[in-house]
Amino acid sequence: MIELEEKTLQSFLYKAIDEAISLRKQPLFSWTKKIDKVDLIDVFQAAKNTKKDRLFWTNSSNDFALVGVGCTHKVIGHEDRFEQLQKEWKNILQEAIIHDHFKEVGTGLVALGGMSFDPKREKSGLWAKYPTSQLTIPAYMVVKNNSNYYLTMNRYLTNKDNIEQIIHEVNTMEKILLTETEHHHSTQKVIAKKEIAPNTWKKTVQKAVDEIKQNRAKKIVLAREMRLKLNKDANIAGMLKKLINTQPNSYIFAFEQDDNCFLGATPERLVQVQGDKLLSTCLAGTAPRGKTKEEDATIARSLLFDQKNREEHDYVVQMIKQNIEKYCEAIDIPKEPVIYPLRNLQHLYTPVTAKLKPSYTVFDIIKKLHPTPALGGVPREKALAFIREEERLDRGWYGAPIGWLDSNKNSEFAVAIRSGLIQKDEVSLFAGCGVMRDSDPEMEYDETNVKFLPMLHIMEANDESY
């Protein structure tokens, strides 16, 4: 990685081109500057005018957010995707020319993306636009980090580039993205709703129970799909705004691919790395929220002492602990879970902190953790074999790692639950549940209905303006 400290974009470009000539390469260069406060939903909406794919991410505390516009480079992985992603990202960083004297989380060169739940599963037409794994380095990116805001430009450079033309392009894009947009009231609504083979799904749940009772597995996670038809093409910015306002303690995300958008609000962090500090989350065991404070507290107490949910939660705790021990030291995991409240649901929650050993990266951790027992089952391979054979759904990126990483050794990936794939005016929503020995198909079906609510709410009550 070559770091340049030039004060202006023009001087930086001249220096970068000199480096490109001397290296006889066409390196990727990245330039970051500080900007005034902006609303990142406004930026996302304004980016629609560029006719380029958009990326959106906020963390669960809503003090960090990214908007990516366009694409300078895509890193694609297949079955050995973790090794491919890690190798190519390392090569990119080694050759990149980066101007970033801020060194904040999310500044410098950043890639955003995700991957499919199961690379061995045959892909359906529904997920045709989403590769087995993909990290996108956007052409432009706006970052919010607490009260600081940054604009980053990424592009490949050659000795034939016209510097004045590049500066003009940057200024034009900056004006488009950072000029306040005019808001329009949305009239989006759901005009048709269809559950995909619910009775067949319940029979599959019973098959999973039978499998567990025959000691072939301890837990199997099954997912299902609901399809919606809207009265017009989906208002993505409005839905993101609604998710931010209604789903606290959740990661809000959107990944556009042509005329598709994978969007959602997930409470489940897979892993966060800042330097050598690692955080993970055990989130398993679910109950609805109460209608009153008293009812809510009663449900929470029941969840904390419910044997099925505690057993389900403990599978995740033990799996994460066992799988990071090789890569981390100073692992700290509380002995008892607490309640993690969301708008429609509450979960059992146990945080995990550790120190990542120097020779390992976030890709090593993701490879070991995915899928956790909360999304796959226990034992992992037996549960996955059952899912491949019996679940009539291509999960695509649902239930899989999504997130970002930067050139300063920071990254964060969540598990893409509470989500949907939007294709203009058609939407596929996904929800799942953990099947255990004592599971009842009707109760598991009811649980998935509750898990559909966060996304259904923004589809059916999308009164945000954009």
Coordinates of C-alpha atoms in Angstrom, one line a residue:
M1 CA 0.0 0.0 0.0
I2 CA 1.3 3.4 -1.0
E3 CA 0.1 6.3 1.1
L4 CA 0.2 9.8 -0.2
E5 CA -0.3 13.0 1.9
E6 CA -0.9 15.6 -0.8
K7 CA -3.3 18.4 0.3
T8 CA -5.3 18.8 -2.9
L9 CA -6.9 16.3 -5.2
Q10 CA -4.9 17.8 -8.1
S11 CA -1.5 17.3 -6.5
F12 CA -2.5 13.9 -5.3
L13 CA -3.4 12.9 -8.9
Y14 CA -0.1 14.1 -10.3
K15 CA 1.7 12.1 -7.6
A16 CA -0.4 9.0 -8.2
I17 CA 0.2 9.1 -11.9
D18 CA 3.9 9.4 -11.3
E19 CA 3.7 6.3 -9.1
A20 CA 1.7 4.5 -11.8
I21 CA 4.3 5.3 -14.4
S22 CA 7.2 4.3 -12.2
L23 CA 5.5 1.0 -11.2
R24 CA 4.4 0.3 -14.8
K25 CA 1.0 -0.6 -13.5
Q26 CA -2.5 0.8 -13.4
P27 CA -3.1 0.8 -9.6
L28 CA -6.3 1.5 -7.8
F29 CA -6.2 4.8 -6.1
S30 CA -8.4 6.1 -3.3
W31 CA -8.8 9.7 -2.1
T32 CA -10.7 10.7 1.1
K33 CA -11.7 14.2 2.2
K34 CA -13.8 15.5 5.1
I35 CA -17.2 17.0 4.3
D36 CA -20.0 18.8 6.1
K37 CA -22.8 16.9 7.8
V38 CA -25.2 15.2 5.5
D39 CA -28.2 12.9 5.8
L40 CA -27.0 9.5 4.4
I41 CA -30.5 8.6 3.3
D42 CA -30.6 11.8 1.3
V43 CA -27.2 10.8 -0.3
F44 CA -28.6 7.3 -1.1
Q45 CA -31.7 8.8 -2.7
A46 CA -29.6 11.4 -4.6
A47 CA -27.4 8.6 -6.0
K48 CA -30.4 7.3 -7.8
N49 CA -29.9 10.1 -10.3
T50 CA -26.5 8.6 -11.2
K51 CA -28.1 5.4 -12.6
K52 CA -25.5 3.4 -10.7
D53 CA -25.9 0.6 -8.1
R54 CA -26.1 1.8 -4.6
L55 CA -24.9 0.3 -1.3
F56 CA -26.1 1.2 2.2
W57 CA -25.1 0.2 5.7
T58 CA -25.7 1.4 9.2
N59 CA -24.4 -0.3 12.4
S60 CA -26.8 -1.3 15.2
S61 CA -26.1 1.8 17.2
N62 CA -26.7 4.1 14.2
D63 CA -23.5 6.1 14.8
F64 CA -21.7 4.7 11.8
A65 CA -23.0 4.5 8.2
L66 CA -21.8 4.0 4.7
V67 CA -23.3 4.8 1.3
G68 CA -21.5 3.4 -1.8
V69 CA -22.3 4.5 -5.3
G70 CA -21.2 2.7 -8.5
C71 CA -18.4 0.2 -8.7
T72 CA -14.6 0.6 -9.3
H73 CA -13.8 -3.1 -8.6
K74 CA -15.6 -6.3 -7.7
V75 CA -14.0 -9.1 -5.8
I76 CA -15.8 -12.4 -6.7
G77 CA -15.5 -15.7 -4.8
H78 CA -16.9 -19.1 -5.5
E79 CA -16.8 -22.3 -3.5
D80 CA -13.4 -21.5 -1.9
R81 CA -14.6 -18.0 -1.5
F82 CA -13.0 -17.0 1.8
E83 CA -9.5 -17.8 0.5
Q84 CA -10.3 -16.0 -2.8
L85 CA -11.7 -12.9 -1.1
Q86 CA -8.8 -12.7 1.4
K87 CA -6.1 -13.2 -1.3
E88 CA -7.5 -10.6 -3.7
W89 CA -8.2 -8.0 -1.0
K90 CA -4.6 -8.4 0.2
N91 CA -3.3 -7.9 -3.3
I92 CA -5.5 -4.8 -3.9
L93 CA -4.2 -3.2 -0.7
Q94 CA -0.6 -4.0 -1.5
E95 CA -0.8 -2.2 -4.9
A96 CA -3.4 0.6 -4.0
I97 CA -2.4 4.2 -3.8
I98 CA -4.3 5.7 -0.9
H99 CA -4.8 9.2 0.4
D100 CA -6.3 9.0 3.9
H101 CA -4.7 11.0 6.6
F102 CA -7.8 10.6 8.8
K103 CA -7.4 6.9 9.5
E104 CA -10.9 6.7 11.0
V105 CA -13.1 3.5 10.9
G106 CA -14.5 3.4 7.4
T107 CA -12.2 5.9 5.8
G108 CA -9.6 5.0 3.1
L109 CA -10.3 2.1 0.8
V110 CA -13.5 0.3 1.7
A111 CA -15.2 -2.7 0.2
L112 CA -18.9 -3.7 0.9
G113 CA -20.6 -6.9 0.1
G114 CA -21.9 -10.3 1.1
M115 CA -22.2 -13.9 0.1
S116 CA -24.7 -16.7 -0.3
F117 CA -25.8 -18.9 2.6
D118 CA -24.6 -22.1 0.9
P119 CA -22.2 -22.1 -2.1
K120 CA -23.0 -25.7 -2.7
R121 CA -26.7 -25.0 -3.3
E122 CA -27.9 -24.7 -6.9
K123 CA -28.7 -21.1 -7.6
S124 CA -32.3 -20.2 -8.6
G125 CA -33.4 -17.5 -11.0
L126 CA -34.5 -15.4 -8.0
W127 CA -30.8 -14.8 -7.0
A128 CA -29.3 -14.7 -10.5
K129 CA -27.9 -11.2 -9.9
Y130 CA -26.1 -12.1 -6.7
P131 CA -22.8 -14.1 -6.9
T132 CA -21.7 -16.8 -4.4
S133 CA -19.7 -14.0 -2.8
Q134 CA -18.9 -10.4 -3.8
L135 CA -17.1 -7.4 -2.3
T136 CA -17.6 -4.1 -4.1
I137 CA -15.2 -1.2 -4.0
P138 CA -17.6 1.7 -4.8
A139 CA -16.6 4.5 -7.2
Y140 CA -17.8 7.0 -4.6
M141 CA -18.6 6.6 -0.9
V142 CA -20.0 8.8 1.8
V143 CA -19.2 7.8 5.4
K144 CA -20.7 8.9 8.7
N145 CA -18.5 8.2 11.8
N146 CA -20.2 9.7 14.9
S147 CA -20.2 13.5 14.1
N148 CA -17.6 13.2 11.3
Y149 CA -18.4 12.9 7.6
Y150 CA -16.2 11.9 4.7
L151 CA -16.3 11.5 0.9
T152 CA -14.1 8.9 -0.8
M153 CA -13.4 8.5 -4.5
N154 CA -11.9 5.2 -5.8
R155 CA -10.7 4.6 -9.4
Y156 CA -8.1 3.0 -11.5
L157 CA -5.4 5.3 -12.9
T158 CA -3.4 5.3 -16.0
N159 CA -0.7 7.6 -17.4
K160 CA -3.2 8.6 -20.1
D161 CA -5.8 10.0 -17.7
N162 CA -6.8 13.7 -18.0
I163 CA -6.4 15.1 -14.5
E164 CA -8.7 18.1 -15.1
Q165 CA -11.4 15.8 -16.4
I166 CA -11.1 13.6 -13.3
I167 CA -11.4 16.6 -11.1
H168 CA -14.5 17.8 -13.0
E169 CA -16.1 14.3 -12.6
V170 CA -15.4 14.3 -8.9
N171 CA -16.9 17.8 -8.4
T172 CA -20.0 16.9 -10.5
M173 CA -20.5 13.7 -8.5
E174 CA -20.0 15.5 -5.2
K175 CA -22.6 18.1 -6.2
I176 CA -25.1 15.4 -7.1
L177 CA -24.6 13.3 -3.9
L178 CA -24.3 16.1 -1.4
T179 CA -27.0 18.5 -2.6
E180 CA -30.2 18.3 -0.5
T181 CA -32.8 16.3 -2.3
E182 CA -36.5 17.1 -2.7
H183 CA -38.7 14.8 -0.8
H184 CA -41.9 13.3 -2.2
H185 CA -44.6 11.5 -0.2
S186 CA -44.6 7.8 -1.1
T187 CA -47.9 6.1 -2.1
Q188 CA -46.4 2.6 -2.1
K189 CA -48.6 -0.2 -0.8
V190 CA -48.9 -4.0 -1.0
I191 CA -51.6 -5.2 -3.4
A192 CA -51.0 -9.0 -3.2
K193 CA -49.4 -11.3 -0.7
K194 CA -48.6 -15.0 -1.0
E195 CA -46.9 -17.5 1.4
I196 CA -44.9 -20.1 -0.5
A197 CA -46.2 -23.6 0.3
P198 CA -46.8 -23.1 4.0
N199 CA -48.2 -26.6 4.6
T200 CA -45.2 -28.2 2.8
W201 CA -43.0 -26.1 5.0
K202 CA -44.7 -27.4 8.2
K203 CA -44.3 -31.0 7.0
T204 CA -40.6 -30.2 6.6
V205 CA -40.4 -28.9 10.1
Q206 CA -41.9 -32.2 11.3
K207 CA -39.3 -34.1 9.2
A208 CA -36.6 -32.1 11.0
V209 CA -38.1 -33.0 14.4
D210 CA -38.1 -36.7 13.4
E211 CA -34.5 -36.4 12.3
I212 CA -33.6 -34.9 15.6
K213 CA -35.5 -37.5 17.6
Q214 CA -33.5 -40.2 15.8
N215 CA -30.3 -38.4 17.0
R216 CA -29.2 -37.5 13.5
A217 CA -29.0 -33.8 14.5
K218 CA -29.6 -31.6 17.6
K219 CA -31.0 -28.6 15.8
I220 CA -32.0 -27.7 12.2
V221 CA -32.8 -24.2 11.0
L222 CA -35.5 -24.0 8.4
A223 CA -36.4 -20.9 6.4
R224 CA -39.4 -20.0 4.2
E225 CA -40.5 -17.3 1.7
M226 CA -43.4 -14.8 1.4
R227 CA -43.9 -13.0 -1.9
L228 CA -45.4 -9.5 -2.2
K229 CA -46.7 -7.5 -5.1
L230 CA -46.5 -3.7 -4.8
N231 CA -48.6 -1.1 -6.6
K232 CA -45.4 0.5 -8.0
D233 CA -41.6 0.0 -8.1
A234 CA -40.3 -0.1 -4.5
N235 CA -39.2 3.1 -2.8
I236 CA -35.9 1.9 -1.5
A237 CA -34.8 5.1 0.3
G238 CA -38.2 5.4 2.0
M239 CA -38.0 1.8 3.2
L240 CA -34.5 2.4 4.6
K241 CA -35.6 5.5 6.4
K242 CA -38.6 3.5 7.9
L243 CA -36.3 0.7 9.0
I244 CA -33.9 3.1 10.8
N245 CA -36.9 4.7 12.5
T246 CA -38.6 1.5 13.5
Q247 CA -35.9 -1.1 14.0
P248 CA -33.5 0.1 16.8
N249 CA -30.5 -2.1 17.7
S250 CA -30.4 -3.4 14.1
Y251 CA -28.0 -3.2 11.2
I252 CA -29.8 -1.6 8.3
F253 CA -28.5 -2.6 4.8
A254 CA -29.2 -2.4 1.1
F255 CA -27.2 -4.0 -1.7
E256 CA -28.3 -3.1 -5.2
Q257 CA -27.5 -5.2 -8.2
D258 CA -28.9 -3.8 -11.5
D259 CA -32.7 -3.7 -10.8
N260 CA -32.5 -5.9 -7.7
C261 CA -32.0 -4.8 -4.1
F262 CA -31.3 -7.0 -1.1
L263 CA -32.5 -5.0 1.9
G264 CA -33.2 -5.6 5.6
A265 CA -32.7 -4.9 9.3
T266 CA -30.8 -7.5 11.1
P267 CA -30.0 -7.5 14.9
E268 CA -27.3 -10.2 14.5
R269 CA -23.6 -9.2 14.4
L270 CA -21.4 -12.0 13.2
V271 CA -18.1 -10.3 13.8
Q272 CA -16.5 -6.8 14.2
V273 CA -12.8 -6.2 14.1
Q274 CA -11.1 -2.9 14.9
G275 CA -7.3 -3.4 14.9
D276 CA -6.9 -6.5 17.0
K277 CA -10.1 -6.1 19.0
L278 CA -12.8 -8.6 18.0
L279 CA -16.5 -8.6 18.9
S280 CA -19.1 -11.2 18.1
T281 CA -22.7 -11.9 19.2
C282 CA -24.7 -14.9 20.3
L283 CA -28.3 -14.2 19.3
A284 CA -30.6 -17.1 19.5
G285 CA -33.9 -17.8 21.4
T286 CA -36.9 -15.7 20.3
A287 CA -40.1 -14.4 21.8
P288 CA -42.6 -11.7 20.8
R289 CA -42.8 -8.3 22.5
G290 CA -45.6 -7.7 24.9
K291 CA -48.4 -5.1 24.4
T292 CA -47.8 -3.6 27.8
K293 CA -44.6 -3.1 29.9
E294 CA -45.9 -5.7 32.4
E295 CA -46.6 -8.3 29.6
D296 CA -43.3 -7.5 27.9
A297 CA -41.4 -8.1 31.2
T298 CA -43.3 -11.4 31.8
I299 CA -42.5 -12.7 28.3
A300 CA -38.8 -11.7 28.8
R301 CA -38.6 -13.6 32.0
S302 CA -40.2 -16.6 30.4
L303 CA -37.7 -16.4 27.6
L304 CA -34.8 -16.3 30.0
F305 CA -35.9 -19.5 31.7
D306 CA -37.3 -21.4 28.7
Q307 CA -35.4 -24.7 28.3
K308 CA -35.8 -24.9 24.5
N309 CA -34.6 -21.3 23.9
R310 CA -31.8 -21.5 26.4
E311 CA -30.5 -24.8 24.8
E312 CA -30.8 -23.2 21.4
H313 CA -28.9 -20.1 22.6
D314 CA -26.2 -22.2 24.3
Y315 CA -25.4 -24.0 21.0
V316 CA -24.5 -20.7 19.5
V317 CA -22.4 -19.6 22.5
Q318 CA -20.4 -22.9 22.6
M319 CA -19.9 -22.9 18.8
I320 CA -18.6 -19.4 18.7
K321 CA -16.2 -20.0 21.6
Q322 CA -14.9 -23.2 20.1
N323 CA -14.4 -21.8 16.6
I324 CA -12.5 -18.6 17.6
E325 CA -10.2 -20.2 20.2
K326 CA -7.5 -20.9 17.5
Y327 CA -7.6 -17.4 16.2
C328 CA -8.0 -15.3 19.3
E329 CA -6.8 -14.9 22.8
A330 CA -8.3 -13.2 25.9
I331 CA -11.8 -14.5 25.0
D332 CA -14.5 -13.1 27.3
I333 CA -18.0 -14.5 27.3
P334 CA -20.6 -13.8 30.1
K335 CA -22.1 -16.9 31.8
E336 CA -25.7 -15.8 31.4
P337 CA -27.6 -14.2 28.5
V338 CA -29.6 -11.0 28.7
I339 CA -32.6 -9.8 26.7
Y340 CA -32.0 -8.0 23.4
P341 CA -35.2 -6.0 22.6
L342 CA -36.3 -5.1 19.1
R343 CA -39.6 -3.6 17.9
N344 CA -41.5 -6.8 17.2
L345 CA -39.3 -9.4 18.9
Q346 CA -36.9 -10.0 21.8
H347 CA -33.9 -12.4 21.8
L348 CA -31.5 -14.0 24.2
Y349 CA -28.2 -12.2 23.8
T350 CA -24.6 -12.9 24.9
P351 CA -21.7 -10.7 23.7
V352 CA -18.3 -12.1 22.9
T353 CA -15.0 -10.1 23.1
A354 CA -11.5 -11.3 22.2
K355 CA -8.1 -10.2 20.9
L356 CA -7.5 -11.4 17.3
K357 CA -4.0 -12.9 16.8
P358 CA -1.8 -11.0 14.4
S359 CA -1.6 -13.7 11.7
Y360 CA -5.4 -13.9 11.2
T361 CA -8.0 -11.8 9.5
V362 CA -11.7 -11.2 9.5
F363 CA -12.1 -13.7 6.7
D364 CA -10.7 -16.5 8.9
I365 CA -13.3 -15.8 11.5
I366 CA -16.2 -15.6 9.1
K367 CA -15.2 -18.9 7.5
K368 CA -15.2 -20.6 10.9
L369 CA -18.4 -19.0 12.2
H370 CA -20.7 -19.2 9.2
P371 CA -23.3 -20.6 9.4
T372 CA -23.8 -20.3 13.2
P373 CA -26.2 -22.7 14.9
A374 CA -28.7 -19.8 14.8
L375 CA -28.9 -20.1 10.9
G376 CA -27.7 -23.6 10.1
G377 CA -28.0 -26.0 13.0
V378 CA -26.1 -28.5 15.1
P379 CA -24.0 -30.4 14.1
R380 CA -23.4 -28.0 11.2
E381 CA -22.7 -30.5 8.3
K382 CA -25.6 -32.7 9.2
A383 CA -28.0 -29.8 9.5
L384 CA -26.8 -28.4 6.2
A385 CA -27.2 -31.7 4.5
F386 CA -30.9 -31.8 5.7
I387 CA -31.4 -28.2 4.5
R388 CA -30.0 -29.0 1.1
E389 CA -32.2 -32.0 0.7
E390 CA -35.5 -30.9 2.2
E391 CA -35.7 -27.1 2.2
R392 CA -37.4 -25.9 -1.0
L393 CA -35.8 -22.5 -1.0
D394 CA -32.7 -20.9 -2.4
R395 CA -31.7 -18.7 0.5
G396 CA -29.3 -16.7 -1.6
W397 CA -27.8 -14.0 0.5
Y398 CA -30.4 -14.5 3.2
G399 CA -28.9 -15.8 6.5
A400 CA -25.4 -15.2 5.2
P401 CA -22.6 -12.7 6.2
I402 CA -22.9 -9.2 4.8
G403 CA -20.8 -6.2 5.7
W404 CA -17.7 -4.2 5.0
L405 CA -13.9 -3.9 5.6
D406 CA -11.4 -1.0 5.2
S407 CA -7.7 -0.5 4.5
N408 CA -7.1 0.3 8.2
K409 CA -7.8 -3.2 9.5
N410 CA -11.4 -2.4 10.5
S411 CA -14.4 -4.5 9.5
E412 CA -17.9 -5.5 10.5
F413 CA -20.1 -8.3 9.2
A414 CA -23.7 -9.1 10.3
V415 CA -26.0 -12.1 9.5
A416 CA -28.6 -11.1 6.9
I417 CA -31.9 -12.0 8.6
R418 CA -35.1 -10.0 8.7
S419 CA -34.6 -9.2 5.0
G420 CA -36.1 -9.3 1.5
L421 CA -35.1 -9.3 -2.1
I422 CA -36.8 -6.5 -4.1
Q423 CA -37.2 -6.7 -7.9
K424 CA -38.9 -3.5 -9.0
D425 CA -42.5 -4.1 -7.8
E426 CA -42.0 -7.6 -6.6
V427 CA -40.6 -8.6 -3.2
S428 CA -39.5 -11.9 -1.6
L429 CA -39.3 -11.9 2.2
F430 CA -37.5 -14.5 4.2
A431 CA -37.8 -15.8 7.8
G432 CA -36.5 -18.9 9.6
C433 CA -36.7 -20.7 12.9
G434 CA -34.6 -23.2 14.8
V435 CA -36.2 -26.7 15.0
M436 CA -35.4 -28.7 18.1
R437 CA -36.6 -32.0 19.5
D438 CA -39.7 -30.6 21.1
S439 CA -40.6 -28.2 18.3
D440 CA -44.2 -27.9 17.1
P441 CA -44.7 -27.1 13.4
E442 CA -47.6 -24.7 14.0
M443 CA -45.6 -22.8 16.7
E444 CA -42.6 -22.6 14.4
Y445 CA -44.8 -21.3 11.7
D446 CA -46.2 -18.7 14.0
E447 CA -42.7 -17.6 15.0
T448 CA -41.7 -17.1 11.4
N449 CA -44.8 -15.0 10.9
V450 CA -43.6 -12.7 13.7
K451 CA -40.2 -12.5 12.1
F452 CA -41.8 -11.3 8.8
L453 CA -43.3 -8.3 10.6
P454 CA -40.3 -5.9 10.4
M455 CA -40.2 -6.1 6.6
L456 CA -43.9 -6.3 6.2
H457 CA -44.3 -3.2 8.2
I458 CA -42.2 -1.1 5.9
M459 CA -43.9 -2.5 2.8
E460 CA -47.4 -2.0 4.0
A461 CA -47.0 1.2 5.9
N462 CA -44.3 3.0 4.0
D463 CA -45.4 6.6 4.7
E464 CA -41.9 8.0 4.6
S465 CA -41.3 10.7 2.0
Y466 CA -38.8 10.2 -0.9

